[in-house]
CSV table of N, CA and C in Angstrom, one decimal:
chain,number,residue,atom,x,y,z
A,1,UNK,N,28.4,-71.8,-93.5
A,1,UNK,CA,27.0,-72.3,-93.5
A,1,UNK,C,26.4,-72.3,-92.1
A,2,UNK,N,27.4,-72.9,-91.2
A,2,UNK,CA,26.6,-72.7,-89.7
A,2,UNK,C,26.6,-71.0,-89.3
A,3,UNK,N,27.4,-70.2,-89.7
A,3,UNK,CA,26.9,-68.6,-89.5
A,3,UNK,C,25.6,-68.3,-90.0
A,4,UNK,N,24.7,-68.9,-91.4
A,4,UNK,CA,23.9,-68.6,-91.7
A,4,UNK,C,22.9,-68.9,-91.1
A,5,UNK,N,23.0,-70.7,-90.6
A,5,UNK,CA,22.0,-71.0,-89.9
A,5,UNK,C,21.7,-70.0,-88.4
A,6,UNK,N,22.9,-69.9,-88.3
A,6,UNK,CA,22.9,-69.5,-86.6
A,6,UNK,C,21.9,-68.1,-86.3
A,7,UNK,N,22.6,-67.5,-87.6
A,7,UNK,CA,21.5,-66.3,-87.9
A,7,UNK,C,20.2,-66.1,-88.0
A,8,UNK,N,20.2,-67.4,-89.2
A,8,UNK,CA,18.6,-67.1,-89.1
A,8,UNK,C,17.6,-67.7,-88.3
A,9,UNK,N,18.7,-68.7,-87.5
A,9,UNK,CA,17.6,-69.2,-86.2
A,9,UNK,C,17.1,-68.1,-85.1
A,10,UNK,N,18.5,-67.0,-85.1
A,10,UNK,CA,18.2,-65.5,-84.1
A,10,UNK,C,16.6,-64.8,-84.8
A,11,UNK,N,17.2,-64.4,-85.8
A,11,UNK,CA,16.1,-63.9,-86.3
A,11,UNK,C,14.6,-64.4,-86.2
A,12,UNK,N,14.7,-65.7,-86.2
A,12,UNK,CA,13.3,-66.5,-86.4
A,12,UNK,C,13.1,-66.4,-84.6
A,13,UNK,N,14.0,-66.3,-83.4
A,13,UNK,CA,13.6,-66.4,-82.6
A,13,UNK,C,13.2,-64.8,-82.0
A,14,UNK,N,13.7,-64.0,-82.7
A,14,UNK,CA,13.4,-62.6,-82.1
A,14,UNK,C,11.9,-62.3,-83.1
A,15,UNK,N,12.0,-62.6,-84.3
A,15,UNK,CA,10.8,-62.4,-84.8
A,15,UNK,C,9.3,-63.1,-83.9
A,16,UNK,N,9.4,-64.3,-83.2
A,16,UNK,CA,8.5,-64.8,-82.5
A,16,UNK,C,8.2,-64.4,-80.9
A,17,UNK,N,9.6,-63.6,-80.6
A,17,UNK,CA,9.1,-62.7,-79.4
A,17,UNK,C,8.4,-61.6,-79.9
A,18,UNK,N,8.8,-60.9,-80.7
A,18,UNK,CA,8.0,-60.0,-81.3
A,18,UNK,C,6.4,-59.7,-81.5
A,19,UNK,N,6.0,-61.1,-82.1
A,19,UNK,CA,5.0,-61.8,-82.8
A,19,UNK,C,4.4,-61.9,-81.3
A,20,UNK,N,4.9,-62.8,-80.0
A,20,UNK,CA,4.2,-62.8,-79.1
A,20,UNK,C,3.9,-61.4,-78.0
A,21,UNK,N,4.8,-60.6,-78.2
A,21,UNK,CA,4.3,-59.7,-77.2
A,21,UNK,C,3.2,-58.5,-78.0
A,22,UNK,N,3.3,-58.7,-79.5
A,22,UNK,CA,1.8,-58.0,-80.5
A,22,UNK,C,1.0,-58.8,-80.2
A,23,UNK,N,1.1,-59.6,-79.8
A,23,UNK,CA,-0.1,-60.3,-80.0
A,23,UNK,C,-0.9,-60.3,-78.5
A,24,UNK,N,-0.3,-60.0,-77.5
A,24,UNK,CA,-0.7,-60.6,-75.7
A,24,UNK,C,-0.8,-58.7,-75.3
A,25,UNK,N,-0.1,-57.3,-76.3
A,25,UNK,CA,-0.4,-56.5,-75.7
A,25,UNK,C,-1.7,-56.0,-75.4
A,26,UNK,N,-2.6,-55.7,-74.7
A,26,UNK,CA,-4.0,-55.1,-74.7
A,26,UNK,C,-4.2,-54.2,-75.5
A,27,UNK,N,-5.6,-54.5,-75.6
A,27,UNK,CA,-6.1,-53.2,-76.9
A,27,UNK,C,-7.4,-52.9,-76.1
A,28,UNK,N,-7.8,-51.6,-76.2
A,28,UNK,CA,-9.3,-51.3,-75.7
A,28,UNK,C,-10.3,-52.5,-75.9
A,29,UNK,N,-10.7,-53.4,-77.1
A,29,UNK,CA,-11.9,-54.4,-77.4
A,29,UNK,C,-11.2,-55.3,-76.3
A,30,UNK,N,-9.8,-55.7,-76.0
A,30,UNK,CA,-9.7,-56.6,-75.2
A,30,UNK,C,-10.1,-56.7,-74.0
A,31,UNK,N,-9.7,-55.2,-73.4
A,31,UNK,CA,-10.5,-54.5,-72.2
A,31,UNK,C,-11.6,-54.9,-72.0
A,32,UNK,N,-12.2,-54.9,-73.1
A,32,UNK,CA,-13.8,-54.7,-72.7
A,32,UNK,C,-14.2,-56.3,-72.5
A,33,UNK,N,-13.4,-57.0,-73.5
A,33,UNK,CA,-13.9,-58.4,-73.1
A,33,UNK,C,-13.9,-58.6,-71.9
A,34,UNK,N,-12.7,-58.2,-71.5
A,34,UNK,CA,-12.1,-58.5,-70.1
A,34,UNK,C,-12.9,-58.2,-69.2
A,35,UNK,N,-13.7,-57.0,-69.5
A,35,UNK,CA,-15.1,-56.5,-68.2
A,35,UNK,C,-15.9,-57.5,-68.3
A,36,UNK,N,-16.3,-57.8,-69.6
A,36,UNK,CA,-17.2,-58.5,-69.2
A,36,UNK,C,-17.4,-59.7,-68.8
A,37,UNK,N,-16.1,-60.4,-68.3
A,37,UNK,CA,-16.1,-61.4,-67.6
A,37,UNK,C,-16.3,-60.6,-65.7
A,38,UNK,N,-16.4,-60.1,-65.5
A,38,UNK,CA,-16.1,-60.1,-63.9
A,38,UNK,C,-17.1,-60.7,-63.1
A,39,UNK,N,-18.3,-61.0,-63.5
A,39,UNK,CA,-18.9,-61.7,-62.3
A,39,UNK,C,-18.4,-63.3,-62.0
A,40,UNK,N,-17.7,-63.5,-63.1
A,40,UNK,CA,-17.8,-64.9,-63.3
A,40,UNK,C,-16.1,-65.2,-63.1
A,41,UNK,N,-15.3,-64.3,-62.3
A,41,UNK,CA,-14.0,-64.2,-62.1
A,41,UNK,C,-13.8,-63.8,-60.4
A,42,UNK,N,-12.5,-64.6,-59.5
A,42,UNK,CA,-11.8,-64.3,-58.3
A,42,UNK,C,-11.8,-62.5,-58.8
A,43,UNK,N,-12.4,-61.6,-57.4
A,43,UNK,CA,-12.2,-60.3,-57.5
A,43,UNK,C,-11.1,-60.1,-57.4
A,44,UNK,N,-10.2,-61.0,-56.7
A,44,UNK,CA,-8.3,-60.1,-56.5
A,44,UNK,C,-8.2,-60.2,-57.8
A,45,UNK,N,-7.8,-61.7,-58.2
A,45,UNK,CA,-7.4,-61.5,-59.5
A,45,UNK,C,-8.4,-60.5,-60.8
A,46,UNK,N,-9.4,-60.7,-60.8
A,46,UNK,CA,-9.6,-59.7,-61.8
A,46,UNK,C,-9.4,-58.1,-61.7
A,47,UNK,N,-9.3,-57.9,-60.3
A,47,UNK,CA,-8.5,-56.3,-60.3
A,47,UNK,C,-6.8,-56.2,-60.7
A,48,UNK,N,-6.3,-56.9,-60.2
A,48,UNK,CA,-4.9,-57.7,-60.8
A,48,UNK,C,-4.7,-57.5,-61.9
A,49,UNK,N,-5.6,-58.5,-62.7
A,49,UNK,CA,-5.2,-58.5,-64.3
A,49,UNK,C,-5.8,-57.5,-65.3
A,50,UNK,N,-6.8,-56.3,-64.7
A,50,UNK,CA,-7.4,-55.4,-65.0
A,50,UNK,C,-6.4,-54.2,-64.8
A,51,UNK,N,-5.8,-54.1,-63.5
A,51,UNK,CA,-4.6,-53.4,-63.2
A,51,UNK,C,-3.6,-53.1,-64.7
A,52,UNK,N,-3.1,-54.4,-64.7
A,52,UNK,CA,-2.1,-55.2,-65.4
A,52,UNK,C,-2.7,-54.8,-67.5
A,53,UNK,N,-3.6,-54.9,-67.0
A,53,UNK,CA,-3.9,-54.5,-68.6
A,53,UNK,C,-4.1,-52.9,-69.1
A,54,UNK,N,-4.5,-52.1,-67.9
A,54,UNK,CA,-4.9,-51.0,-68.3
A,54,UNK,C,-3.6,-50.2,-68.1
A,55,UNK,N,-2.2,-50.9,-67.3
A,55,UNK,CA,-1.0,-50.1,-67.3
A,55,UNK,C,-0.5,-50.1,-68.4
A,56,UNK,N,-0.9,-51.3,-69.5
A,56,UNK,CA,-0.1,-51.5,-70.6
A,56,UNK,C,-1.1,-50.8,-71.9
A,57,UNK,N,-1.7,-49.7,-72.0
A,57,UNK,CA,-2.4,-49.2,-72.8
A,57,UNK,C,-1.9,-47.6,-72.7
A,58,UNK,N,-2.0,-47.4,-73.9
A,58,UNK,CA,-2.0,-45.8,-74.1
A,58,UNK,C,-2.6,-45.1,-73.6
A,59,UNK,N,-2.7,-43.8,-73.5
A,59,UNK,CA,-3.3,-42.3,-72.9
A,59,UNK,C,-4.5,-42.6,-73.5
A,60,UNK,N,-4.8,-42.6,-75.0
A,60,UNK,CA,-6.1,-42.7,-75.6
A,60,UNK,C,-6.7,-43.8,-75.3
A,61,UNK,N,-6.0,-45.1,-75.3
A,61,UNK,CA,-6.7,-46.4,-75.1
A,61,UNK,C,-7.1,-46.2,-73.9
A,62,UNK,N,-6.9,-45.7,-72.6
A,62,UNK,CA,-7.1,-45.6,-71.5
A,62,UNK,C,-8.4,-44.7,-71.7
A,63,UNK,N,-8.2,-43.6,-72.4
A,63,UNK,CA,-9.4,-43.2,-71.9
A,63,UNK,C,-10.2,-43.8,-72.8
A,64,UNK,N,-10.1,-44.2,-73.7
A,64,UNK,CA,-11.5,-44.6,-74.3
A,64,UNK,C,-12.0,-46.1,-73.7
A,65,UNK,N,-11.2,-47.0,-72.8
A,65,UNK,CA,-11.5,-47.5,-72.2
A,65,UNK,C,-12.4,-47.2,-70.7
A,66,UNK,N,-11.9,-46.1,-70.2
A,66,UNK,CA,-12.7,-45.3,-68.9
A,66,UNK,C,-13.7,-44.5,-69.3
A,67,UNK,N,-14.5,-44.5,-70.6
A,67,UNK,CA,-15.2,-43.3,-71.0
A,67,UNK,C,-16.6,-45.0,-71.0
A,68,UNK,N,-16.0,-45.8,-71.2
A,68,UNK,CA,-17.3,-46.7,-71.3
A,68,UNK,C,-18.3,-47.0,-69.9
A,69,UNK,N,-19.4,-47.4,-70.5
A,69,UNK,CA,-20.6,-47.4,-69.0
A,69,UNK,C,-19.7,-49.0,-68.0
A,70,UNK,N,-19.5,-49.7,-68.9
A,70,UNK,CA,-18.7,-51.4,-68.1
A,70,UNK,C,-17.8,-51.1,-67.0
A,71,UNK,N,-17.2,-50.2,-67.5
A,71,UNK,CA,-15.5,-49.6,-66.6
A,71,UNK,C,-16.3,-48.9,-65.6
A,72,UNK,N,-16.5,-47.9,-65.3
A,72,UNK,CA,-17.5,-47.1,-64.1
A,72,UNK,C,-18.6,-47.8,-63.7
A,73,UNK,N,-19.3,-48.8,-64.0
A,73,UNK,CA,-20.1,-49.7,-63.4
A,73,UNK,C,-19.4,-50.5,-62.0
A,74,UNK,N,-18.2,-50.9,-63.2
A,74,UNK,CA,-17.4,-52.0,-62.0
A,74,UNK,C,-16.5,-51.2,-61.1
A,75,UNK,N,-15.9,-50.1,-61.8
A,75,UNK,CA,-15.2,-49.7,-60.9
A,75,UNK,C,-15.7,-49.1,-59.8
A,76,UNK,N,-17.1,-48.6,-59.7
A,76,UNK,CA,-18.0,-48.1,-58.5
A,76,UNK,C,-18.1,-49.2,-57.4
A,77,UNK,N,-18.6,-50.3,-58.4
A,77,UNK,CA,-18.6,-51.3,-57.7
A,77,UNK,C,-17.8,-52.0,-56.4
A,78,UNK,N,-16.3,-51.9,-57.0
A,78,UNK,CA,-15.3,-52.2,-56.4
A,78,UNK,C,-15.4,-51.8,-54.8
A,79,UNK,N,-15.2,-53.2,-53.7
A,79,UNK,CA,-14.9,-52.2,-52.4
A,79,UNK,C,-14.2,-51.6,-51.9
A,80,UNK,N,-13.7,-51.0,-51.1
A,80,UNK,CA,-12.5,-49.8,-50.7
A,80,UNK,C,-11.2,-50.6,-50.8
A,81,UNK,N,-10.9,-51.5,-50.7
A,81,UNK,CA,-9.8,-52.6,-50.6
A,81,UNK,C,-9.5,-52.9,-51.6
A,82,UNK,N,-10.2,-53.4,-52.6
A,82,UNK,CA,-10.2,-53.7,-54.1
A,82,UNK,C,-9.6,-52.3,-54.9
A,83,UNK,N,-10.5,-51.1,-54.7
A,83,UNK,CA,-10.2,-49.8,-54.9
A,83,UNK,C,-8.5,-49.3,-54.6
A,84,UNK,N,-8.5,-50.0,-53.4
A,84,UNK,CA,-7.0,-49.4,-52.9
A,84,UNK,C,-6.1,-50.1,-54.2
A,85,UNK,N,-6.1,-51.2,-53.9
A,85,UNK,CA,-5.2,-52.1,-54.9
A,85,UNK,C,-5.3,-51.6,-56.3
A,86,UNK,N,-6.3,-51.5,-57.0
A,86,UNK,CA,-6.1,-50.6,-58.2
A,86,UNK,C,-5.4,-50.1,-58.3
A,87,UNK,N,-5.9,-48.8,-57.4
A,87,UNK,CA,-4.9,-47.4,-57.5
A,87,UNK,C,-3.8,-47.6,-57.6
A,88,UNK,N,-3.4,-48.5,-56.6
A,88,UNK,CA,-2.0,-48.5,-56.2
A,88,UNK,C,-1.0,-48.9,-57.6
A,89,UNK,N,-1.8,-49.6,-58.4
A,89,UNK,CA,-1.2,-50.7,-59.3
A,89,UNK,C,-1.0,-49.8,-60.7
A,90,UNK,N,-2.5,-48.7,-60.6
A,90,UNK,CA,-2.8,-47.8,-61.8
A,90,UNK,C,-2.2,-46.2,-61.8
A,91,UNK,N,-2.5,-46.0,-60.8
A,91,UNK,CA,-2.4,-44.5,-60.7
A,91,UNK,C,-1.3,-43.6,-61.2
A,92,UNK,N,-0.6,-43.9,-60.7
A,92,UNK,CA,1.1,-43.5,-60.9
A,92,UNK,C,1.2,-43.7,-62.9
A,93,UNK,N,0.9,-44.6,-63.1
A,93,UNK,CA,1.5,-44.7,-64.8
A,93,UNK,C,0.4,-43.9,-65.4
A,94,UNK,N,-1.3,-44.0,-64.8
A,94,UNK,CA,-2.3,-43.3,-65.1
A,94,UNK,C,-2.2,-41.6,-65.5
A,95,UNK,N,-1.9,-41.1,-63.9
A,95,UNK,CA,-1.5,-39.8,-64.1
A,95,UNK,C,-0.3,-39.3,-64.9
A,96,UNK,N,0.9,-39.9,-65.2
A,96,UNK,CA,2.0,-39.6,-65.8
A,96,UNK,C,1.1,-39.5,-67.1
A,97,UNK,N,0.2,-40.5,-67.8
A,97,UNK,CA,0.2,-40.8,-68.9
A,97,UNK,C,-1.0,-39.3,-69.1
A,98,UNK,N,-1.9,-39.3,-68.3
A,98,UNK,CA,-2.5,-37.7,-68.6
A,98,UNK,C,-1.8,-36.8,-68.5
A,99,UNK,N,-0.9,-36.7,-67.8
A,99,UNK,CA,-0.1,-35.0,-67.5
A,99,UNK,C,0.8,-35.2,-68.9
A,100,UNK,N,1.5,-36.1,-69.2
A,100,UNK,CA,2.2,-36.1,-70.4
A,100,UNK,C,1.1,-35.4,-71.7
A,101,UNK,N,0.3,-36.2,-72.0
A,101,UNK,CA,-0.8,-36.1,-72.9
A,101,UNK,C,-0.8,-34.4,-73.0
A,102,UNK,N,-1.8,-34.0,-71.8
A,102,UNK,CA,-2.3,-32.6,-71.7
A,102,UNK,C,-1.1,-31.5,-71.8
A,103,UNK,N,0.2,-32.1,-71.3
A,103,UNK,CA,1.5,-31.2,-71.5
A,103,UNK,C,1.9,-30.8,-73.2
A,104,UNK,N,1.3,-31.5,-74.0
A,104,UNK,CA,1.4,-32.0,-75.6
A,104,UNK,C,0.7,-31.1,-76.2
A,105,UNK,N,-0.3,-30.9,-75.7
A,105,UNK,CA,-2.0,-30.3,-76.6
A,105,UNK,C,-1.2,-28.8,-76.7
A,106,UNK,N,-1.7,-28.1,-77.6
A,106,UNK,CA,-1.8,-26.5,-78.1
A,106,UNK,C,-2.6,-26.4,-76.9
A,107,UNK,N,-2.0,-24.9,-76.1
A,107,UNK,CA,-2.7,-24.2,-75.2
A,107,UNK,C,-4.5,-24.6,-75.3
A,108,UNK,N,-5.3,-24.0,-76.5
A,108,UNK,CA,-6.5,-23.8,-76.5
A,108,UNK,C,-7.0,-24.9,-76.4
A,109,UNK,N,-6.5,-26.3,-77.0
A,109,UNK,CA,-6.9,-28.0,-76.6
A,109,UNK,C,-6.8,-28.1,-75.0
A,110,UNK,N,-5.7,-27.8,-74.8
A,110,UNK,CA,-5.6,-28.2,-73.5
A,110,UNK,C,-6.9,-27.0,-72.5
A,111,UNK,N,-7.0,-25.8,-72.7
A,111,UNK,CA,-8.2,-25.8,-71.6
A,111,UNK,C,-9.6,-26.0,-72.0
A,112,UNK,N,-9.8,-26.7,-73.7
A,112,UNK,CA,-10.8,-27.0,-73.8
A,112,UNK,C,-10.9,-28.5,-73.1
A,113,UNK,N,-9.8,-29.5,-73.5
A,113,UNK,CA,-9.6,-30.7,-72.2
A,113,UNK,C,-9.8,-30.5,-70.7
A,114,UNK,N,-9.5,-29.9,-69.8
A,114,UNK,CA,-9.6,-29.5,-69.0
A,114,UNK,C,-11.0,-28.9,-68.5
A,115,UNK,N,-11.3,-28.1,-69.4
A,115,UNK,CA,-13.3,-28.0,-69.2
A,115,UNK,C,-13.7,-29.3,-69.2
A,116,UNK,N,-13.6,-30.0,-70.1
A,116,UNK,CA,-14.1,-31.4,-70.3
A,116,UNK,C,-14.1,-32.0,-68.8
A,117,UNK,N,-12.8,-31.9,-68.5
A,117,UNK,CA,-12.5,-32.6,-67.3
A,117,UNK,C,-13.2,-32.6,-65.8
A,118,UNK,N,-13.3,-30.7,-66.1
A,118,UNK,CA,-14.1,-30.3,-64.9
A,118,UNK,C,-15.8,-30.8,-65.1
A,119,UNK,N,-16.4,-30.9,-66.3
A,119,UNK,CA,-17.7,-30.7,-66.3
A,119,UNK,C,-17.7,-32.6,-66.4
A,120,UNK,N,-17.1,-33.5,-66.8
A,120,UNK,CA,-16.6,-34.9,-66.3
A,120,UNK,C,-16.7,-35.3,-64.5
A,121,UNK,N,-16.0,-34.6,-64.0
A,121,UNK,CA,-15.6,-34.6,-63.0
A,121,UNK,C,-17.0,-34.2,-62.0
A,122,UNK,N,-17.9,-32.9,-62.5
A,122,UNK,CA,-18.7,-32.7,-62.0
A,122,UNK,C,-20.0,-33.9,-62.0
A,123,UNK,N,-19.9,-34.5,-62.8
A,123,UNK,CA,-20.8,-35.3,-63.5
A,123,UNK,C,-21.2,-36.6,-63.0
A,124,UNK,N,-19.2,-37.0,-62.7
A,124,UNK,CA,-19.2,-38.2,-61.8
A,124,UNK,C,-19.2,-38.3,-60.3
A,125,UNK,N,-18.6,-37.3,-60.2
A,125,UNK,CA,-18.8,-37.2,-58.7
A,125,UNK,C,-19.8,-37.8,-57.5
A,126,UNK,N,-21.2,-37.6,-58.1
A,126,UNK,CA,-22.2,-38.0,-57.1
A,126,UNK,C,-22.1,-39.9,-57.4
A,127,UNK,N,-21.6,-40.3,-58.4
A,127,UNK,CA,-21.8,-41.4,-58.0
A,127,UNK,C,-20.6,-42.4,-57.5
A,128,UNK,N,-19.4,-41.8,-57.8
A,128,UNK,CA,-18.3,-42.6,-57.6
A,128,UNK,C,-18.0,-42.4,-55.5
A,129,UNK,N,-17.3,-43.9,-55.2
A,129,UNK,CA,-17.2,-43.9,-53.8
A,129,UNK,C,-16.3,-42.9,-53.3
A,130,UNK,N,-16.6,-42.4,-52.0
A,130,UNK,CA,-15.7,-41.2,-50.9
A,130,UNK,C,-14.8,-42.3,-50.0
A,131,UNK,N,-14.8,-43.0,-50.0
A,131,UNK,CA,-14.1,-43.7,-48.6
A,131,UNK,C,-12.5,-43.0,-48.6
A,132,UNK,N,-12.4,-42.1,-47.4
A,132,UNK,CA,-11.5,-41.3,-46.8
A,132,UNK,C,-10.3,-42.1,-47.2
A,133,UNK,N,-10.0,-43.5,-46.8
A,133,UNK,CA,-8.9,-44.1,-46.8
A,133,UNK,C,-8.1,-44.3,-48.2
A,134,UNK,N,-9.6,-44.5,-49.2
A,134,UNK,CA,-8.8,-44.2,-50.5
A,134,UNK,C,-8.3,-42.8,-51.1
A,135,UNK,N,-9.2,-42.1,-50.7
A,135,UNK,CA,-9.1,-40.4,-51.0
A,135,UNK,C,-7.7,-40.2,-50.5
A,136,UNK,N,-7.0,-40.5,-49.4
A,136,UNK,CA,-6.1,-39.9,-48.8
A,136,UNK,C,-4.9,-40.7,-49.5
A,137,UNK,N,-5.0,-42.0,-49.5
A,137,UNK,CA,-3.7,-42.4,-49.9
A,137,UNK,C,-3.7,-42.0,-52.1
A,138,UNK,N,-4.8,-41.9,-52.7
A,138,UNK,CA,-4.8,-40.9,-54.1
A,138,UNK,C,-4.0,-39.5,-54.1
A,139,UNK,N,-4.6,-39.3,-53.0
A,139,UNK,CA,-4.2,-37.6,-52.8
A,139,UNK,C,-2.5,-37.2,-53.0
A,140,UNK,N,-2.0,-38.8,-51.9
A,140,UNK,CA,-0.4,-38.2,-51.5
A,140,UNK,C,0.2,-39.1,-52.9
A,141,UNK,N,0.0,-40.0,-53.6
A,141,UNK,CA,0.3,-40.6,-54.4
A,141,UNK,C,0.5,-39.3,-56.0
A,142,UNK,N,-1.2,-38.9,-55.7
A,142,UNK,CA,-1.2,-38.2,-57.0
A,142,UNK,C,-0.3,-36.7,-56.8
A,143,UNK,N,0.1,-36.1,-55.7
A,143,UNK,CA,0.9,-34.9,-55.1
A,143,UNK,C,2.4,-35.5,-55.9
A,144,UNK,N,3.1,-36.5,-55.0
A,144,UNK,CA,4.3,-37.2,-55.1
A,144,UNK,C,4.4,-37.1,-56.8
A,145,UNK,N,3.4,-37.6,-57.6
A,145,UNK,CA,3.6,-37.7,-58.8
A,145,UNK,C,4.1,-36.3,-59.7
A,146,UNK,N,2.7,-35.8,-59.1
A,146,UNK,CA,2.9,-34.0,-59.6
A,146,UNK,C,4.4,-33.6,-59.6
A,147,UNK,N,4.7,-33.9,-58.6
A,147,UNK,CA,5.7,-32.6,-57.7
A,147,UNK,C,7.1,-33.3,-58.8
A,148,UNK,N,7.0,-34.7,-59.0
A,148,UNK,CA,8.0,-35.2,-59.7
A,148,UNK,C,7.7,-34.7,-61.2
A,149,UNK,N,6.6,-34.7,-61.5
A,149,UNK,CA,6.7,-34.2,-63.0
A,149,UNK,C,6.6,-33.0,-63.3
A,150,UNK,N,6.5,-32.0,-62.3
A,150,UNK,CA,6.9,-30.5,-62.6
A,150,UNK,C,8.0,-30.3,-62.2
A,151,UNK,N,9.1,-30.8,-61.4
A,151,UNK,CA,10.3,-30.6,-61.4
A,151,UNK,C,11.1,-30.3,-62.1
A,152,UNK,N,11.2,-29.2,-62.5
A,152,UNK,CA,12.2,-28.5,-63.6
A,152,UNK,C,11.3,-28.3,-64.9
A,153,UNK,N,9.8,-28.4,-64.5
A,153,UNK,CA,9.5,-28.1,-65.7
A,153,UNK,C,8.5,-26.8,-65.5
A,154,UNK,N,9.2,-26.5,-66.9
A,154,UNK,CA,8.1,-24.6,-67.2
A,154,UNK,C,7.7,-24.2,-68.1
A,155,UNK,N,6.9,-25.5,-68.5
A,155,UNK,CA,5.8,-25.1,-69.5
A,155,UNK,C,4.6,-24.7,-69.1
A,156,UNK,N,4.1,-24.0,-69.6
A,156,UNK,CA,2.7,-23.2,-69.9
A,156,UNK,C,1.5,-24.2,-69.0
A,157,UNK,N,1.7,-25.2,-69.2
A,157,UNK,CA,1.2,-26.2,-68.8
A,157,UNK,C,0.8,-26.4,-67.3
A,158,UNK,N,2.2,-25.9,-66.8
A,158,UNK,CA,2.1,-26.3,-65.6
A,158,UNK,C,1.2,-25.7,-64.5
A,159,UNK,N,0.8,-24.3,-64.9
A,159,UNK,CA,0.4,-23.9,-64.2
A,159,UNK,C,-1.5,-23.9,-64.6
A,160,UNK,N,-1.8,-24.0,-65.4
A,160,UNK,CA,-2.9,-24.4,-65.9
A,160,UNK,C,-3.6,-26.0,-64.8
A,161,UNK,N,-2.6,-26.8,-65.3
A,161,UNK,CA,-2.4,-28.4,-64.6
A,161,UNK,C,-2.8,-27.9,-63.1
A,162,UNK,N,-1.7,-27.8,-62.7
A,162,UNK,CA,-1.9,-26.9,-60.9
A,162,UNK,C,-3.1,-26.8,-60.1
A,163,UNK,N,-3.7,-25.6,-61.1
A,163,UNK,CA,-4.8,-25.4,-60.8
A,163,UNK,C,-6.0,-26.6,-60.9
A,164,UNK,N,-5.7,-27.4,-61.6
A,164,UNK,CA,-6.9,-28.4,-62.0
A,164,UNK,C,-6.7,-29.4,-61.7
A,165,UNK,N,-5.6,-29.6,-60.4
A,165,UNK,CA,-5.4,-31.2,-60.2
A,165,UNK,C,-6.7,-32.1,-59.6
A,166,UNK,N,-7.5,-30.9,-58.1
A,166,UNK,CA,-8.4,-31.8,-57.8
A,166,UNK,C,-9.0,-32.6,-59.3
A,167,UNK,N,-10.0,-31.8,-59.9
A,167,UNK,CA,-11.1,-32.4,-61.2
A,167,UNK,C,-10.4,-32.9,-62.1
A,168,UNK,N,-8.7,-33.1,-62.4
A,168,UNK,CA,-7.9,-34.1,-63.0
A,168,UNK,C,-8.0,-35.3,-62.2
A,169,UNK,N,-7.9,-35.3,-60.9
A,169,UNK,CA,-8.5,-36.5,-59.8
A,169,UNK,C,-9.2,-37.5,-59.9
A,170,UNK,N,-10.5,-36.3,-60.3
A,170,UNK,CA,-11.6,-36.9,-60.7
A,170,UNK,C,-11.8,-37.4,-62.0
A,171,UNK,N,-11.6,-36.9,-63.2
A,171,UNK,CA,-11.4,-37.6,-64.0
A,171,UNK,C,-10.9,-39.0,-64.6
A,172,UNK,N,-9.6,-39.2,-63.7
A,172,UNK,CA,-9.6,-40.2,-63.3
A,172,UNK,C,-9.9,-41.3,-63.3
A,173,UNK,N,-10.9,-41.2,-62.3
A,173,UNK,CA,-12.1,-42.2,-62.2
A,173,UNK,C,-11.3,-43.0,-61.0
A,174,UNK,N,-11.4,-41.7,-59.9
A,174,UNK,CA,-10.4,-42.8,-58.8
A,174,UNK,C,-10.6,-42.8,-57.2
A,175,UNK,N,-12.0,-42.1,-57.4
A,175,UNK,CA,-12.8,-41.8,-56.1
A,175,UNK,C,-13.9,-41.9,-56.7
């Protein structure tokens, strides 16, 4: 009898971890709540927990979260400092999660993604910030990342990717 309790106390306690981390993972609508708190939030912490939410979202949730006007509003916004910290927090799981994605697509998806990307990239450009210091430390971050995820790899992909890292950059939404 005490084995059965013992059991089903396990169960009832793993079913409630379960239950709590569905329930606290982010979803895109949470995102967006979450934007639209920022004036009325500490900027560390709301790049922090903005960081923190957008690492824990999918390739799609991510972008469909970065495709909204709220996200590029604020993230322009942000000052070079604020910006740095993002990156630093986002980037790395960011770009893995696009190079994986785009490594996936049928050849013809992928350089119709990749137009997207460039004519994206063209689009944002004039408005998103240049500050050198962030440009430079994206650059060696997003290189380091590359160089680790084509390592031994020889897909089709790669060389397509290669060519399009700058406007993958940009897409981003990271300058």
């Amino acid at each position: 009898m005490r084995a059965v309790i013992a059991l089903a106390a396990v169960w009832l306690a793993a079913g409630a971890v379960i239950a709590t981390a569905r329930s606290t993972k982010p979803t895109p609508q949470t995102v967006f709540e979450f934007l639209r708190t920022y004036e009325t939030r500490d900027r560390r912490e709301f790049v922090a927990r903005l960081a923190g939410q957008m690492n824990r979202l999918t390739f799609a949730e991510r972008q469909q979260v970065k495709a909204s006007d709220d996200y590029l509003r604020i993230f322009v916004g942000l000052s070079p400092g604020e910006k740095e910290r993002y990156l630093a927090a986002t980037l790395e799981i960011d770009l893995r999660q696009t190079l994986e994605a785009i490594e996936k697509m049928p050849g013809d998806r992928r350089r119709v993604f990749l137009a997207e990307v460039a004519e994206q990239a063209d689009n944002n450009n004039a408005n998103l910030h240049q500050d050198p210091a962030v440009k430079e430390r994206v650059r060696r971050l997003a290189e380091a990342t590359l160089e680790d995820f084509f390592e031994g790899n020889r897909s089709d992909a790669r060389e397509e990717l290669t060519k399009d890292v700058e406007r993958l950059r940009m897409y981003l939404h990271i300058w």
